[in-house]
């Protein structure tokens, strides 16, 4: 039995060295990134069995993804195809007042043709937890249908289902996204939602507490976690709210912070921990991620627990 | 008046360090490459004014191309668009018995939507020479139509028109390519054709001399240059044939050798040289290119002439 | 008609990686840098036609400069010579309390033998704007004479002439510099002057406003811009003063900030903007430059305008 | 059921860039290497399920090994310890007349304290094949005992057992090695032996054919493969001999060639192929390995088959 | 006559690039580090003759150490052996909340078998100053005995003897260390002690001033310097105390800061300066070290003096 | 007593990575190089005490040279000056048919103002051997005078004096060089001369044997070594000739080969070996140098002896 199955797109991630620009660089760092594989990798590194479902081109570029995910212990029972390309994104790290610049080149990626039939559905039914994000149904109709099929299969089988809104304005607009999300909410137990997406896409108003209570009232989620950037996070479960501040971090690379947060939370939950501890693990994993280059939280459970326990970040000899 | 206008697609070119594999590398060298811009850059570097026509996404990735071409003195009056992606190719250099591996990711690149209307047609009419290759019409119907329009405009205006078959099996099959080529041949003065393409795509047979004579007989080209890999090249003009062996080279990167060959030939022709001298410049530029990383022949006229003059390749202090 | 012509020296710039020292490093980054080419590159990147005049050795080192400037769209109608060397400077980036260390090796550089006769004077007469800095006349008598000739030609032809004091204590002392500047001021419309140089070299006293009013009173400049480091800038035109604070920046490389400032200002002016907007563009371009490695402001107009409009510097997806 | 279980030591591998020396380099490439994990990785990459048994320090250095092996799909059910160090080796690539220099720093590595009890013996009993090499019993008495236990368990359970002499003079002398080997031979089905080790350590004489026949006669191996460097390989099974020449290769890194050879052979055997085909796969995998940096044959089955099928090593576009 | 002789272990130091992890990096920077050689290098760079005593394996790895120390002018009359390994340490730089991670791999290093007989004892007797730290006697009994022999020889010959506690919990516990230290204190003139080690290992209590006075009272040191991290340092000599704050620094690499502090202090003392000036040089050298990659303070006397004189850390052109 | 003193210029050496061009590279490797310091470094590395005399700017660039030479054990009692620059050379490695390109930028280097008074003449008088090359007197009149003074002082004191013609056409012409050489020959014991320089500059004719005999007859050298590139070397001493072929080498960097040859010869001579053995050491050191990046033969005596003894260049484990 797998602890966690995730489903989504993972792209190649290409970035110039710090201080250099895409226009003029002669060198790119190659990593991989995708919300669902980032979460699977974090959960695997924190001690659980995770698997990532997707569809990839049968080429060195597709294998680049499975090679890196396997290195973190993630199983990769993906569908392979000869007929589609590899999604790619370019990231040029900024620094005030220059914005970090992300260029997506993901149209017609292999996953846009995915069908639930191509994936080992049984493994979803056997999993303790299933996770996907709002990026996946936005990729194509086929991807939306597969998302729905997998989410419902997991839910029907009794797995805890987790969904992160992860609104991407370059994939769909507010109305499309809201409709897409709502079509899935019935099958979702745990919702992770950025405050801005909650307001702008789902159209909710009021205080952060209003937001989480409203979401639970309307959609009957078991748990809602509202992520609020520098303000930390606010969760609601069984009528009780939990606040979690962020741990301060010397940021090397902010991309993937949100996925590390989810990964930390899910790992704690798989361990049987409650919401409060889950949020601490989430925030600690997220802070550690910020100190590491790449999308993936290359951390250990000991490191996460050292942050939770508020140890000093000095040198230990 | 521009000496040479070329028209075609240029892609980003991503390659891992020598001895590393795409599956496992963490670093990619970023260059640009495209037959027509390679030729324009070589001709510019050898002392002539060249311009490259194309269509690019209005993004740092698109500008990466114009930045590099401008650095070699090539003018880049391209059409910019917000609605299309940047073509990309990955190259993993091999070494016997491991083949060099090229992965194209060029579908839906900006140039596939190009129209001659978007380009400064007047500059083609003013140019002394126009060059494109068989890759361009293979990219899309729109690109084929623009190729035809530009080639005919150049021909009508009295420019020398040069066409390199450059057959790419991943873009079209033999029949499609043959039809595509033939639709353009009327407007072509100088044909450059690989021996294999001449046989397999155009279906010609016999000795190399049979091939070039047959092409001239059938299509009435002013000049035909048959490129034969390690066997060198054979040209025909005004009934006379010219043979050119290759210059031996310590190869660092073989990609772009053929384009350097064409660039050297065209530069000599712009200088008023005949076919024999043109082929020497062609072979010398091609050999130098092989010693240099990247698609583009980053050479000087003095270096080309030193090879033509058969100077030693030692150290000069 | 060229929008801007600049004239001055550009050097190779060699720097070890951050945290390494010139004494012990095995690797140097190679860039180019020079006040006048930095300004030309910034103005070209912000959408105008610029050209840079200079004199270079006819060698790969000299071409290294034109290759990089051309990449940013700058025209480089320079005089080439076989008889002189390439100016070079080494920069070792510091960090408190270790000072950034700059070592100039510019004696006998090609430009020290430049004569206005070697340069396309007509292009200066056709230009809308002409820029040089106080470094150029300090390089040699010949360079001083050429500076004077070009500046007067531009002024006589009605171009806006812009001069940045850019005092360099390693090239001349206060008295020599003051005399050199004053010999040129008659032909200058817009003066850019660091507060310290204004006080120490030109010997002016009083408040910043006293300084700019004094300069205009004495030399009849159309516009004076006093740059005050962290204090921002103060300009005077038509009796009116304009203050501009700096935009905060996460500095990767501070070299070239002043030139980016001038480039931003000139681009706005070429656009027909007044002093207030010009200073905003100047400060925004300068702040962006600080986030980028190398002397040159590798920015776009959109990026500058986003800073002027005070958008957040986050990630846009 | 796992296709192949291997057991042995894997070390960190540190090497300066080509042309640089350990004495003066500031940078080392970090890879991992060990005969048994190299074989497991090759077999996994060629399409089979493999697992590698070992003992590692519970530290980032130990995890560096499992991370890289997992990336190639190898399972790593190793014993972890807090009380021992990570074996390391330094390799400085040479070039005639300078020898490649290997410095081992493997004393007291974690594996020297391994006991079969710490390892999942059941998985060996379930495996189709078991592989180890003569390095493992040479590491320590404990390692020798564990080797014997695992080899016999595999043999008793009916797995095909494969043993490569891999004599290392820095670990034991000829007499010790010969005794160590002979203690294991009873449980070995397939012996891989370098010609030199066969002569010098096992003391056999005569022609290569004499050697393989002698080994089979004395120890009753099912199959013997004699590896002869540039002379290729000679195998004997069921009284029949098989010769296999080497495929020529442009060598980037020769380390790991022998393990790639074994990996290719075992993969073919797992596929049900006979000795002749096995040797072809072996030689092809070995030749490909030589073109790749690092100990591990980062290849695909398609690539191996292309070499077996003698395709050209050109560029395929 | 040598100004300073030091004695101790120096290790290879391996570190991944900033933001990368040991588990996943493919590249390590190679430096060397050891308290006593760090001090010798700093003192040599600040203008004095220093020599470092140790024992090294006779291999490229051992020579890597002497090559780097000699580059800073340090003499290296070490004992060479064929029978021992090179101590190594790995450092993964952190950033809050991720701790910097140091992994020592120094067991059985060559120095653990050192004997005073193998070293040129005469040079210690001729030296003006002798320095070692509490790491050396902790390495092995042999090393402790050699430390004692050298320290007493220096003391007997009238050299100023300097000892830095440098407690390392991975080498011995509090009781062992306290006993080890006390066995040497009789021969020590100048003690450098971290506040924490003074309290935890030597068991002293009270205010910082209580600590230094207590140490002098009990052990009769000529001078005691208490280092207090961000709180600066407090020294006592001839009954008088001296306080020294830290100079703020933009830290690139904190390792070696304490050794740079000692090196600066000893250089000033060799110059005949008193405690107050010595502490200023110490703090300045330490601050500069923090801005430089690696263990060693690659600084000049001019740079140290510029910090002592509180010059700005801007750019000087 | 120093075994060998050398005197000459050492420059910074800047080179782009293999396959990249000076015009377009963003990165340069930094090494140092100079005939006399190359020889001193080789002799030091082969076990003797050597010192290098020169004059350097008192800057990080000057110290870069002494730092690297000291790392190889060479003493550097140089004259320092604030008033001159650092000589520099750029090297772009070629590959047939592209020549390796060397650009010298050495005019007005510090050594051009050297005077023998600034150097520790006593150390020359104490040395067993003195070496300089024909580059040094070509640098300036002052350098020529200092060369003469040092060479005569060494000769008068009974040292073996060694002179390598090392003709550089960019420094002087044939006539100037011949006159310069002849002014020094009286004080020279051992002459090293390239065959081409012997013919073209010294105007000698005939077979190689004619050349060496003619040189000895005319100038009364104790020993003459004629270096003949791929043809090896021919020496004459006491009327007897010695031939030495080259050892084949996989060349990474050919620069410095001749200096390594001289260094190997001198080391053998310091060991008391005769001409035949000296030439073997010379050829072996030269061949090893070719496999190593940079001017300096970073080799050990064991490595040289392994080549002399014709060991295989394989891997020793």
Coordinates of C-alpha atoms in Angstrom, one line a residue, chain D:
Chain D
X1 CA 10.6 -11.2 -7.3
X2 CA 13.7 -9.2 -8.1
X3 CA 15.6 -10.1 -11.2
X4 CA 19.0 -9.3 -9.8
X5 CA 20.5 -8.8 -6.3
X6 CA 24.0 -7.5 -6.0
X7 CA 26.1 -7.1 -2.8
X8 CA 29.2 -5.0 -2.4
X9 CA 30.8 -1.7 -1.5
X10 CA 30.0 1.6 -3.3
X11 CA 32.3 4.6 -2.7
X12 CA 32.1 8.2 -3.4
X13 CA 34.2 9.0 -6.4
X14 CA 36.0 12.3 -6.6
X15 CA 37.8 13.5 -9.7
X16 CA 39.4 16.7 -11.0
X17 CA 38.5 18.1 -14.4
X18 CA 40.4 16.6 -17.3
X19 CA 43.9 18.0 -17.6
X20 CA 43.9 19.2 -14.0
X21 CA 45.7 17.5 -11.1
X22 CA 44.6 16.5 -7.6
X23 CA 47.5 18.5 -6.2
X24 CA 46.3 21.8 -7.6
X25 CA 42.7 21.5 -8.5
X26 CA 40.0 23.6 -6.7
X27 CA 37.1 21.5 -7.9
X28 CA 36.2 17.9 -7.8
X29 CA 33.4 16.1 -9.7
X30 CA 31.4 13.9 -7.3
X31 CA 30.0 10.6 -8.6
X32 CA 29.6 7.2 -7.0
X33 CA 31.2 3.9 -8.0
X34 CA 31.4 0.3 -7.0
X35 CA 31.4 -2.9 -9.1
X36 CA 28.2 -4.3 -7.7
X37 CA 26.2 -1.2 -7.8
X38 CA 27.5 -0.4 -11.3
X39 CA 26.2 -3.8 -12.4
X40 CA 22.9 -3.3 -10.7
X41 CA 22.4 0.1 -12.3
X42 CA 23.3 -1.2 -15.8
X43 CA 20.8 -4.1 -15.4
X44 CA 18.1 -1.8 -14.1
X45 CA 18.6 0.6 -17.0
X46 CA 18.4 -2.3 -19.4
X47 CA 14.9 -3.1 -18.2
X48 CA 15.1 -5.4 -15.1
X49 CA 14.5 -5.1 -11.5
X50 CA 17.6 -4.9 -9.5
X51 CA 18.5 -4.3 -5.9
X52 CA 21.9 -3.5 -4.3
X53 CA 22.8 -4.7 -0.8
X54 CA 25.3 -2.9 1.3
X55 CA 26.0 -1.0 4.5
X56 CA 26.3 2.7 4.6
X57 CA 26.8 5.5 7.1
X58 CA 23.6 7.2 8.0
X59 CA 24.7 10.6 6.7
X60 CA 24.3 12.8 3.6
X61 CA 27.4 11.0 2.2
X62 CA 25.7 7.6 2.6
X63 CA 22.5 8.9 1.2
X64 CA 24.4 10.4 -1.8
X65 CA 24.9 6.8 -2.8
X66 CA 21.3 5.6 -2.5
X67 CA 20.0 8.8 -4.1
X68 CA 22.1 8.2 -7.2
X69 CA 21.3 4.4 -7.4
X70 CA 17.6 5.0 -7.0
X71 CA 17.7 7.5 -9.8
X72 CA 18.6 4.6 -12.1
X73 CA 15.8 2.5 -10.6
X74 CA 18.0 0.3 -8.3
X75 CA 16.4 -0.6 -5.0
X76 CA 18.7 0.0 -2.1
X77 CA 17.7 -2.1 1.0
X78 CA 20.9 -1.3 2.8
X79 CA 21.9 -1.5 6.4
X80 CA 22.5 2.0 7.9
X81 CA 25.0 2.7 10.7
X82 CA 26.0 5.7 12.7
X83 CA 29.4 4.3 13.5
X84 CA 31.4 4.0 10.4
X85 CA 32.7 6.1 7.6
X86 CA 32.0 6.3 3.9
X87 CA 34.5 4.8 1.5
X88 CA 35.9 7.2 -1.0
X89 CA 38.1 7.1 -4.0
X90 CA 39.9 9.7 -6.0
X91 CA 40.5 9.4 -9.7
X92 CA 42.7 11.6 -11.7
X93 CA 42.3 10.8 -15.4
X94 CA 45.5 10.5 -17.2
X95 CA 46.5 10.4 -20.9
X96 CA 49.6 8.8 -22.3
X97 CA 52.3 8.9 -21.0
X98 CA 50.6 9.9 -17.7
X99 CA 48.8 7.0 -16.0
X100 CA 45.3 7.4 -14.6
X101 CA 45.8 7.6 -10.9
X102 CA 43.4 6.0 -8.4
X103 CA 43.7 6.7 -4.7
X104 CA 41.5 4.5 -2.5
X105 CA 40.4 5.7 1.0
X106 CA 38.2 2.8 1.9
X107 CA 39.6 1.5 5.2
X108 CA 37.0 1.1 7.9
X109 CA 34.1 1.9 5.6
X110 CA 30.7 0.9 6.9
X111 CA 30.6 -2.2 4.8
X112 CA 33.6 -3.7 6.6
X113 CA 31.3 -4.3 9.6
X114 CA 28.4 -5.8 7.6
X115 CA 26.7 -8.9 8.7
X116 CA 24.2 -10.9 6.6
X117 CA 21.7 -10.5 9.5
X118 CA 21.4 -6.9 8.7
X119 CA 20.3 -7.5 5.2
X120 CA 17.0 -8.8 3.8
X121 CA 18.1 -12.3 3.1
X122 CA 14.7 -13.3 1.8
X123 CA 15.1 -11.0 -1.2
X124 CA 18.2 -12.9 -2.2
X125 CA 16.3 -16.2 -2.0
X126 CA 13.6 -14.7 -4.2
X127 CA 16.0 -13.3 -6.8
X128 CA 16.6 -14.8 -10.2
X129 CA 20.2 -13.8 -10.1
X130 CA 22.8 -12.9 -7.6
X131 CA 26.0 -11.0 -8.3
X132 CA 29.0 -10.0 -6.3
X133 CA 32.7 -9.6 -7.0
X134 CA 36.0 -10.5 -5.5
X135 CA 36.3 -7.0 -4.0
X136 CA 33.7 -7.7 -1.4
X137 CA 35.2 -10.6 0.5
X138 CA 38.5 -8.7 0.4
X139 CA 37.2 -5.8 2.4
X140 CA 37.1 -7.5 5.9
X141 CA 36.4 -10.8 7.5
X142 CA 32.9 -9.7 8.2
X143 CA 32.4 -8.8 4.6
X144 CA 33.8 -12.1 3.5
X145 CA 31.5 -14.0 5.8
X146 CA 28.5 -12.0 4.6
X147 CA 29.5 -12.6 1.0
X148 CA 29.6 -16.3 1.6
X149 CA 26.3 -16.4 3.4
X150 CA 24.5 -14.4 0.7
X151 CA 26.1 -16.4 -2.2
X152 CA 25.2 -19.7 -0.7
X153 CA 21.7 -18.6 0.2
X154 CA 21.2 -17.5 -3.4
X155 CA 22.7 -20.7 -4.8
X156 CA 20.6 -22.9 -2.4
X157 CA 17.5 -21.1 -3.5
X158 CA 18.2 -21.8 -7.1
X159 CA 19.3 -18.3 -8.3
X160 CA 22.0 -18.0 -10.9
X161 CA 25.1 -16.8 -9.1
X162 CA 27.6 -14.7 -10.8
X163 CA 31.0 -13.8 -9.5
X164 CA 33.7 -11.5 -11.0
X165 CA 37.2 -12.0 -9.7
X166 CA 38.0 -8.2 -9.7
X167 CA 41.4 -8.7 -8.0
X168 CA 42.6 -5.6 -6.1
X169 CA 46.2 -5.8 -5.1
X170 CA 45.7 -3.0 -2.5
X171 CA 43.2 -5.2 -0.6
X172 CA 45.0 -8.6 -0.5
X173 CA 47.8 -10.5 -2.1
X174 CA 47.7 -13.3 -4.6
X175 CA 47.6 -16.1 -2.1
X176 CA 44.9 -14.5 0.1
X177 CA 42.8 -13.7 -2.9
X178 CA 43.1 -17.2 -4.4
X179 CA 42.1 -18.7 -1.1
X180 CA 39.2 -16.2 -0.7
X181 CA 37.9 -17.0 -4.2
X182 CA 38.2 -20.7 -3.9
X183 CA 36.1 -20.6 -0.7
X184 CA 33.3 -19.2 -2.7
X185 CA 33.6 -21.0 -6.1
X186 CA 31.4 -23.9 -5.0
X187 CA 28.4 -21.6 -4.9
X188 CA 29.2 -19.8 -8.2
X189 CA 27.5 -20.6 -11.5
X190 CA 29.0 -17.9 -13.8
X191 CA 32.5 -16.8 -13.3
X192 CA 33.8 -13.6 -14.9
X193 CA 37.6 -13.4 -14.8
X194 CA 40.2 -11.1 -16.2
X195 CA 42.9 -13.0 -18.1
X196 CA 45.6 -11.4 -15.9
X197 CA 43.9 -12.4 -12.7
X198 CA 43.4 -15.9 -14.0
X199 CA 47.1 -16.3 -14.6
X200 CA 48.6 -14.3 -11.7
X201 CA 46.1 -15.0 -8.9
X202 CA 44.7 -18.4 -9.8
X203 CA 48.0 -19.5 -11.3
X204 CA 46.6 -20.9 -14.5
X205 CA 48.6 -21.2 -17.7
X206 CA 48.3 -21.7 -21.4
X207 CA 46.1 -20.2 -24.2
X208 CA 43.0 -18.3 -23.4
X209 CA 41.0 -21.4 -24.3
X210 CA 43.2 -23.4 -21.9
X211 CA 42.3 -21.0 -19.2
X212 CA 38.5 -21.2 -19.5
X213 CA 38.5 -24.9 -20.0
X214 CA 40.8 -25.3 -17.0
X215 CA 38.5 -23.2 -14.8
X216 CA 35.5 -25.2 -15.8
X217 CA 37.3 -28.5 -15.3
X218 CA 38.6 -27.6 -11.9
X219 CA 35.6 -25.7 -10.4
X220 CA 32.7 -26.9 -12.4
X221 CA 31.3 -23.5 -13.3
X222 CA 28.3 -23.5 -15.6
X223 CA 29.8 -20.6 -17.6
X224 CA 33.2 -18.9 -17.6
X225 CA 33.8 -15.5 -19.3
X226 CA 37.4 -14.5 -19.7
X227 CA 37.9 -10.8 -20.3
X228 CA 41.0 -9.9 -22.2
X229 CA 41.0 -6.0 -22.5
X230 CA 41.5 -4.9 -26.0
X231 CA 41.5 -8.6 -27.1
X232 CA 37.8 -8.9 -26.3
X233 CA 36.3 -11.8 -24.3
X234 CA 36.2 -15.5 -24.5
X235 CA 33.4 -17.5 -22.9
X236 CA 32.9 -21.2 -22.3
X237 CA 29.6 -22.9 -21.7
X238 CA 28.5 -26.5 -22.2
X239 CA 31.9 -27.2 -23.7
X240 CA 31.4 -24.6 -26.4
X241 CA 33.6 -21.4 -26.6
X242 CA 32.4 -18.0 -27.8
X243 CA 34.6 -15.1 -28.8
X244 CA 33.6 -11.5 -28.7
X245 CA 35.8 -8.6 -29.9
X246 CA 35.5 -5.1 -28.4
X247 CA 33.5 -2.4 -30.1
X248 CA 35.8 0.6 -30.7
X249 CA 35.0 3.5 -28.6
X250 CA 36.0 7.2 -28.2
X251 CA 36.8 6.9 -24.5
X252 CA 35.8 9.7 -22.1
X253 CA 36.1 7.6 -19.0
X254 CA 37.2 4.0 -18.9
X255 CA 36.3 3.3 -15.3
X256 CA 33.3 1.0 -15.0
X257 CA 33.8 -0.6 -18.4
X258 CA 34.1 -4.1 -16.9
X259 CA 31.0 -3.7 -14.8
X260 CA 29.1 -2.4 -17.8
X261 CA 30.2 -5.5 -19.6
X262 CA 28.9 -7.7 -16.9
X263 CA 25.7 -5.7 -16.7
X264 CA 25.0 -6.1 -20.4
X265 CA 25.7 -9.8 -20.2
X266 CA 23.4 -10.3 -17.3
X267 CA 20.6 -8.3 -18.9
X268 CA 20.7 -10.4 -22.0
X269 CA 20.7 -13.5 -19.9
X270 CA 17.7 -12.3 -17.9
X271 CA 16.1 -11.9 -21.3
X272 CA 16.7 -15.6 -22.0
X273 CA 19.5 -15.0 -24.5
X274 CA 22.4 -17.4 -24.9
X275 CA 26.1 -16.7 -24.4
X276 CA 26.8 -15.3 -27.9
X277 CA 24.1 -12.7 -27.7
X278 CA 25.0 -12.0 -24.1
X279 CA 28.6 -11.3 -25.1
X280 CA 27.4 -8.9 -27.8
X281 CA 25.3 -7.0 -25.3
X282 CA 28.1 -7.0 -22.9
X283 CA 30.6 -5.6 -25.4
X284 CA 28.1 -3.0 -26.6
X285 CA 27.2 -1.8 -23.1
X286 CA 30.9 -1.6 -22.3
X287 CA 31.7 0.4 -25.3
X288 CA 28.9 2.9 -24.6
X289 CA 30.1 3.2 -21.0
X290 CA 33.4 4.4 -22.2
X291 CA 31.8 7.4 -23.9
X292 CA 30.1 8.5 -20.7
X293 CA 31.6 10.2 -17.6
X294 CA 31.3 8.3 -14.4
X295 CA 31.3 4.7 -13.3
X296 CA 27.8 3.9 -14.3
X297 CA 26.6 3.0 -17.8
X298 CA 23.9 5.6 -18.3
X299 CA 22.5 3.9 -21.4
X300 CA 19.2 2.6 -22.7
X301 CA 18.4 -0.7 -24.2
X302 CA 17.8 0.9 -27.5
X303 CA 21.3 2.4 -27.5
X304 CA 22.8 -1.0 -26.7
X305 CA 20.8 -2.7 -29.4
X306 CA 21.9 0.0 -31.9
X307 CA 25.5 -0.9 -31.2
X308 CA 24.8 -4.6 -31.4
X309 CA 23.1 -3.9 -34.7
X310 CA 26.2 -2.0 -35.8
X311 CA 24.3 1.2 -36.7
X312 CA 26.5 4.2 -37.6
X313 CA 27.3 6.6 -34.8
X314 CA 26.4 9.7 -36.6
X315 CA 23.7 12.3 -35.9
X316 CA 20.0 11.3 -36.3
X317 CA 17.8 14.2 -37.0

